[in-house]
mmCIF file with all atom_site columns, C-alpha atoms in Angstrom:
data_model
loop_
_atom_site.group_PDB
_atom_site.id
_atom_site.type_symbol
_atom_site.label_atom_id
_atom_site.label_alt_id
_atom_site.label_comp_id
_atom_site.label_asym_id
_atom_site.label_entity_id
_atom_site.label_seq_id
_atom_site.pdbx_PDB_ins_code
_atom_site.Cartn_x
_atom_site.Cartn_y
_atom_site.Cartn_z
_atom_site.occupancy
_atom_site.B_iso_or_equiv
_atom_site.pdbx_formal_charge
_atom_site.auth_seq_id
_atom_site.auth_comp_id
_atom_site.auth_asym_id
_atom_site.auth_atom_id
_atom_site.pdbx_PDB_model_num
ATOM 1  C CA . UNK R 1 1  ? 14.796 96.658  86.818  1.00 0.00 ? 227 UNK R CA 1
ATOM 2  C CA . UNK R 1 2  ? 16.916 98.794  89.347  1.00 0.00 ? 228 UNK R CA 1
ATOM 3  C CA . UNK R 1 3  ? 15.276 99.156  93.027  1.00 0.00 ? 229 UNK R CA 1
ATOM 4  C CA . UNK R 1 4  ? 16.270 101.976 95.013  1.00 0.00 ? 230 UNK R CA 1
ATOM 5  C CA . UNK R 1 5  ? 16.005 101.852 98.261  1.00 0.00 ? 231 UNK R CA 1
ATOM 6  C CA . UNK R 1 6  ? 13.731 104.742 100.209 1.00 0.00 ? 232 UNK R CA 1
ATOM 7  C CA . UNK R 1 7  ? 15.436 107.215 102.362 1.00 0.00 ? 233 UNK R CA 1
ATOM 8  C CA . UNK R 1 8  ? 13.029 107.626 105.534 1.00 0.00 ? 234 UNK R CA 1
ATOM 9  C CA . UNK R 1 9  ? 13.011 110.598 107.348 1.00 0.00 ? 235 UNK R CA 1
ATOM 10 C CA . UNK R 1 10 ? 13.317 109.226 111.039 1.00 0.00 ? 236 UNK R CA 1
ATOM 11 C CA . UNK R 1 11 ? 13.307 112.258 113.870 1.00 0.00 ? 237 UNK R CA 1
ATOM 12 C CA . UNK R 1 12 ? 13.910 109.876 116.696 1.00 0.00 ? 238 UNK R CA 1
ATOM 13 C CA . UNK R 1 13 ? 17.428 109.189 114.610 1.00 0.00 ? 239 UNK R CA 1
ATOM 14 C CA . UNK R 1 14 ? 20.216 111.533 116.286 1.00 0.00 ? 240 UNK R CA 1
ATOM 15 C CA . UNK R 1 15 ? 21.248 113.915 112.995 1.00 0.00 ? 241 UNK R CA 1
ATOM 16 C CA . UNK R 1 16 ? 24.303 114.474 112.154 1.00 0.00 ? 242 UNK R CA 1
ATOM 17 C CA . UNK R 1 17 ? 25.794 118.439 113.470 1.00 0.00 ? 243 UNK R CA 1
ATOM 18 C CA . UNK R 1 18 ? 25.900 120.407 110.776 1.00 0.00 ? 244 UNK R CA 1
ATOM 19 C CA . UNK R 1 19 ? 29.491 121.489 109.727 1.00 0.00 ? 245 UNK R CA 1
ATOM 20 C CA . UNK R 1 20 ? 30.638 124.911 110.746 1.00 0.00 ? 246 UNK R CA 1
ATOM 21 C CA . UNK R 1 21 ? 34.945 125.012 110.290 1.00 0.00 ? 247 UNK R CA 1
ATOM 22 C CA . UNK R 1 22 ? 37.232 123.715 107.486 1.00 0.00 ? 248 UNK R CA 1
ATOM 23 C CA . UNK R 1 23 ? 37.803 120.200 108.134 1.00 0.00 ? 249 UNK R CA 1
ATOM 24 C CA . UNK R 1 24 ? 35.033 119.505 110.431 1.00 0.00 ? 250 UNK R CA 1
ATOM 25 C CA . UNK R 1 25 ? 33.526 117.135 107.539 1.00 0.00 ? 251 UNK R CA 1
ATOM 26 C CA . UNK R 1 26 ? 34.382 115.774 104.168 1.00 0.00 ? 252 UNK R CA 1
ATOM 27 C CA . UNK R 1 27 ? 33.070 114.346 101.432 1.00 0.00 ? 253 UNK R CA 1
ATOM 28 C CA . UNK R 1 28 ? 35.333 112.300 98.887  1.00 0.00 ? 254 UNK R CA 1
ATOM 29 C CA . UNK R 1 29 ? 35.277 109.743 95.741  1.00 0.00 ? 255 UNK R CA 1
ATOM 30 C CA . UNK R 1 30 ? 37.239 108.584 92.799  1.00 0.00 ? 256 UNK R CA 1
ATOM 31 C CA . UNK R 1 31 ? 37.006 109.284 89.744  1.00 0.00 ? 257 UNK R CA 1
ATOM 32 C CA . UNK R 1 32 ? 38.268 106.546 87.357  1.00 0.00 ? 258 UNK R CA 1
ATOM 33 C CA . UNK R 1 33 ? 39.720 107.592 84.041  1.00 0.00 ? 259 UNK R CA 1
ATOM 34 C CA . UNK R 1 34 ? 40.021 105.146 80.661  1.00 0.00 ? 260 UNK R CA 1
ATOM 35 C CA . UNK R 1 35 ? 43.399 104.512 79.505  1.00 0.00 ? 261 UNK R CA 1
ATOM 36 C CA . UNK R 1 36 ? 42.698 106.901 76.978  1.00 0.00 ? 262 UNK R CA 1
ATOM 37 C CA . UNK R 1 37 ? 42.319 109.768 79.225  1.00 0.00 ? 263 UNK R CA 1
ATOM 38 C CA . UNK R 1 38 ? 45.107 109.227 81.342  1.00 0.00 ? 264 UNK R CA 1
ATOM 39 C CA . UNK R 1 39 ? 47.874 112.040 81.800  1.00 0.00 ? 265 UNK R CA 1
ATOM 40 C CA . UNK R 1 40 ? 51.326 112.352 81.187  1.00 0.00 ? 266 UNK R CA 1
ATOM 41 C CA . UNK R 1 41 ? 52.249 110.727 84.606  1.00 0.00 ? 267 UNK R CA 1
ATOM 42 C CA . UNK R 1 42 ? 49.972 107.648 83.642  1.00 0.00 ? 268 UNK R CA 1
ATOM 43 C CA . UNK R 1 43 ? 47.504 108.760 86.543  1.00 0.00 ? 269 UNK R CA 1
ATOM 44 C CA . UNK R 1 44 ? 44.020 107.088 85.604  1.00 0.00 ? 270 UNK R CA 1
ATOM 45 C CA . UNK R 1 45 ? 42.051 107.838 88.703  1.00 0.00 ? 271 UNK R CA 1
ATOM 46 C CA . UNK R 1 46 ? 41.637 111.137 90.623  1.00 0.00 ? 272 UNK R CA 1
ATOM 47 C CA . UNK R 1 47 ? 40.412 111.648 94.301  1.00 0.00 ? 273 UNK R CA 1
ATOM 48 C CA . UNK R 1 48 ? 37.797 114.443 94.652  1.00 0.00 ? 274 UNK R CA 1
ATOM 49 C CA . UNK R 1 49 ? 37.907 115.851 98.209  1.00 0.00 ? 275 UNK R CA 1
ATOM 50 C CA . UNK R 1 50 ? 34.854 118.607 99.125  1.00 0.00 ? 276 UNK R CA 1
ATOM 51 C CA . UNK R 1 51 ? 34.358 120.607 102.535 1.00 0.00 ? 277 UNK R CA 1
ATOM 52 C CA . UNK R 1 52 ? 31.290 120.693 103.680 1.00 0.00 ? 278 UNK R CA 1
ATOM 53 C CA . UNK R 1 53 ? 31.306 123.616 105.438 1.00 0.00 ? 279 UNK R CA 1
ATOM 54 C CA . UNK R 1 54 ? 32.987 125.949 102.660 1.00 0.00 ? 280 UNK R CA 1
ATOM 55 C CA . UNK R 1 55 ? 31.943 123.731 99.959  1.00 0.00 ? 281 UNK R CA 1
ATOM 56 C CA . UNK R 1 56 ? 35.643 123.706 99.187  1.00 0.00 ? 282 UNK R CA 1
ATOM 57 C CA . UNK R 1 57 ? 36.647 121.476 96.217  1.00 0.00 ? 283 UNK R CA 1
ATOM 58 C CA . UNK R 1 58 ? 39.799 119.528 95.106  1.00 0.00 ? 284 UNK R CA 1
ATOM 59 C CA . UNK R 1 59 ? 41.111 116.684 93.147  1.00 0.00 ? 285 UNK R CA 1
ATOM 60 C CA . UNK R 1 60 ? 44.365 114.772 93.259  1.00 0.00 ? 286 UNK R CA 1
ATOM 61 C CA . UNK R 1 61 ? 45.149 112.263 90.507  1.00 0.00 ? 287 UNK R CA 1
ATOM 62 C CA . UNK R 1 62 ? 46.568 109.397 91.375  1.00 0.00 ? 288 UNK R CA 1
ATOM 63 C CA . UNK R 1 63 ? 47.602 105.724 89.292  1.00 0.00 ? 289 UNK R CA 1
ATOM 64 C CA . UNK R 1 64 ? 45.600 103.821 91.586  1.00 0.00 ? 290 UNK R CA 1
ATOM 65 C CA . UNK R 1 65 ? 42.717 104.602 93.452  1.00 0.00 ? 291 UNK R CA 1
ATOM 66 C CA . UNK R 1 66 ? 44.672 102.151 97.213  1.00 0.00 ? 292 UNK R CA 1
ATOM 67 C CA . UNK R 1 67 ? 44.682 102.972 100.473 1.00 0.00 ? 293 UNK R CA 1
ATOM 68 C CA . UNK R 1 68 ? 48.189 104.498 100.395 1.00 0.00 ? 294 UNK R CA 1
ATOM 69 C CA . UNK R 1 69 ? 47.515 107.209 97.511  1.00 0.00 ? 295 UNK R CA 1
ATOM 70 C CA . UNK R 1 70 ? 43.925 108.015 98.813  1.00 0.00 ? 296 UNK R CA 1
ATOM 71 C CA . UNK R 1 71 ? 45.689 108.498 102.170 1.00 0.00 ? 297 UNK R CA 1
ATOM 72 C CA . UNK R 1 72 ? 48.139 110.529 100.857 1.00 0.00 ? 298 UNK R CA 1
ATOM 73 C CA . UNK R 1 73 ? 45.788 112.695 98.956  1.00 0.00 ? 299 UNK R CA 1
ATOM 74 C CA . UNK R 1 74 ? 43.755 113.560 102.248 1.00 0.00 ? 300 UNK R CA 1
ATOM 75 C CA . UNK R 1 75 ? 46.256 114.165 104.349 1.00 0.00 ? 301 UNK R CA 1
ATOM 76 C CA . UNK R 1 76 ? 47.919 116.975 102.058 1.00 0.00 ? 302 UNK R CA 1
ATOM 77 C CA . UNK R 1 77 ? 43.977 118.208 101.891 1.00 0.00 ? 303 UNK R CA 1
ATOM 78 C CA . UNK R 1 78 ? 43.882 118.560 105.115 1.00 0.00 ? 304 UNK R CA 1
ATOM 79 C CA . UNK R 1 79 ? 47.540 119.766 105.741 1.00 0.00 ? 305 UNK R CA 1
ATOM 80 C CA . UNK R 1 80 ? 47.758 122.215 103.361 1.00 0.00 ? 306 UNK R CA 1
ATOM 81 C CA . UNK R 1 81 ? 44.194 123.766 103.922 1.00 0.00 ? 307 UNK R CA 1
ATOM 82 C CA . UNK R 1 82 ? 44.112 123.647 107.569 1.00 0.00 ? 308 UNK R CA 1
#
């Protein structure tokens, strides 16, 4: 059996703002690919990078799903789209 844990509404907990320009939050995860799915550049995962305040959405394959390529991925987000 799976437990999943409550969330709790607690209004003594500071919120978070809400976001109002490009870049002021993100939201990101992998997405990891079979073998079998894999492109012609052997990527097998992908990076999917959303905006929260324009609900902007984009993905950036990758080989790996490191440090160094998810890095990579969110600075050129942020570069490019800034």
């Amino acid at each position: 059996k799976y437990h999943l844990k409550k969330s709790i509404y607690d209004p003594n907990k500071p919120q978070r703002p809400t976001p109002i320009n490009f870049g002021d939050a993100l939201t990101a995860d992998h997405k990891i690919l079979s073998e079998r799915n894999e492109n012609r550049h052997k990527h097998t995962t992908a990076l999917i990078v959303q905006d929260q305040a324009t609900k902007f959405i984009n993905a950036y394959p990758a080989k790996t799903n490191n440090e160094q390529e998810t890095t990579l991925a969110l600075q050129h987000f942020l570069q490019v789209y800034l």
